[in-house]
Amino acid sequence: MVVGILAVLSLALLSVYFRESSDGPLHGAQDVGATAIRPFQVGAERVARPFRDLYGWFDGLLEAKEENEKFREENARLRREAIQNRTAVQENLDLKQLLDYQDIPGLEDYRPVNTRVLGPQSPFGKRLLIAAGSDSGIRMNAPVLSADALIGEITELSPNTAVVTLVTDESSAVAAYSIRTGALGLIQSGEGGSLAFSNVTKDKDVARGDVVATAGSSVPRLPSLFPRGIPIGAVTSVSQSDTEPFKQIQLVSYADLANLRTVRVLVR
């Protein structure tokens, strides 16, 4: 009963409110009420504003952290792709250099196997693991070249990989000669990872800048492991002592032995 009376009264007031002018008594009462509660609205706004601002700050912070995480992941992905692309481009260039390698007379009896370097096989970097083995026709003691020079020989073998011992290893010895004069000697490990052109007698003419290459073998019954004429390096210094029977000759390899990515193995 009371609810019905209140409903009818509310409808009547609404009807009067909408029909009267803006300066009527009901509009005046509304303005008075609004004016009376405005201080409370202002106070509530002032109290709520710091909490609303704090909430907005935390919400923005969380969104920023999520965006930063997305950017970090995207940057990491792009960085990985860039590294992979640069590596692939460099390997392709290295392989092209191997394919463009000028054939040396005497190499027609050999078949080249071009392959990638997987990494060092010894802590001192004088042995390398390569991505080809006996399944590719590679044999023990096969000569291994870079695009520029002889770098070593195969000393360990498996079906899909092989180990290359570099010419800078203490166990390596390669018969070699000076292309300019024909002076014979051995390429062996020198000081600080360099190469030494040893066993060259004092009467032989060897000078700085001379190109030294593999000597090969002229005796058919005793074939050399390395074909004749493969470049090894250039002479950087020559000296001799009254007490020593041989010259002291230092060599620098034509190959960048510390940064090999692809190699060529010569197989028969």
XYZ file of N, CA and C in Angstrom, residues 177-181 205-213 232-238 249-252:
75
model
N 109.469 -26.338 -50.620
C 110.564 -25.713 -51.352
C 110.229 -24.255 -51.651
N 111.260 -23.475 -51.869
C 111.082 -22.085 -52.281
C 110.828 -22.073 -53.781
N 109.729 -21.519 -54.183
C 109.398 -21.499 -55.608
C 110.432 -20.695 -56.398
N 110.994 -19.657 -55.814
C 111.952 -18.807 -56.529
C 113.259 -19.514 -56.805
N 113.792 -20.269 -55.819
C 115.132 -20.854 -55.963
C 115.147 -22.376 -55.945
N 119.717 -20.318 -51.338
C 119.262 -18.930 -51.428
C 117.784 -18.854 -51.060
N 117.525 -18.267 -49.922
C 116.144 -18.020 -49.472
C 116.084 -16.597 -48.945
N 115.092 -15.842 -49.385
C 114.993 -14.436 -48.977
C 113.589 -14.134 -48.483
N 113.492 -13.045 -47.744
C 112.193 -12.599 -47.244
C 111.237 -12.345 -48.426
N 110.002 -12.819 -48.272
C 109.005 -12.673 -49.328
C 108.901 -13.869 -50.243
N 109.865 -14.805 -50.175
C 109.796 -16.000 -51.025
C 108.530 -16.799 -50.724
N 107.910 -17.309 -51.772
C 106.747 -18.187 -51.625
C 107.239 -19.613 -51.425
N 106.714 -20.265 -50.401
C 107.083 -21.647 -50.108
C 105.864 -22.530 -50.353
N 106.094 -23.656 -51.074
C 105.008 -24.566 -51.441
C 105.407 -25.995 -51.144
N 101.986 -22.686 -49.252
C 101.914 -22.820 -47.792
C 101.983 -21.443 -47.130
N 102.999 -20.655 -47.511
C 103.148 -19.346 -46.896
C 104.284 -18.567 -47.510
N 104.596 -17.437 -46.893
C 105.664 -16.558 -47.367
C 106.716 -16.387 -46.279
N 107.958 -16.292 -46.694
C 109.071 -16.114 -45.764
C 109.015 -14.710 -45.165
N 109.117 -14.643 -43.836
C 109.090 -13.347 -43.150
C 110.458 -12.948 -42.604
N 111.330 -13.922 -42.339
C 112.673 -13.580 -41.846
C 113.638 -14.728 -42.133
N 114.904 -14.352 -42.371
C 115.963 -15.337 -42.639
C 117.199 -14.918 -41.838
N 114.669 -19.831 -40.631
C 113.731 -19.171 -41.540
C 112.326 -19.235 -40.945
N 111.696 -18.087 -40.837
C 110.327 -18.015 -40.340
C 109.365 -17.768 -41.503
N 108.163 -18.332 -41.329
C 107.160 -18.279 -42.389
C 105.831 -17.811 -41.811
N 105.007 -17.144 -42.618
C 103.633 -16.864 -42.225
C 102.719 -17.594 -43.200
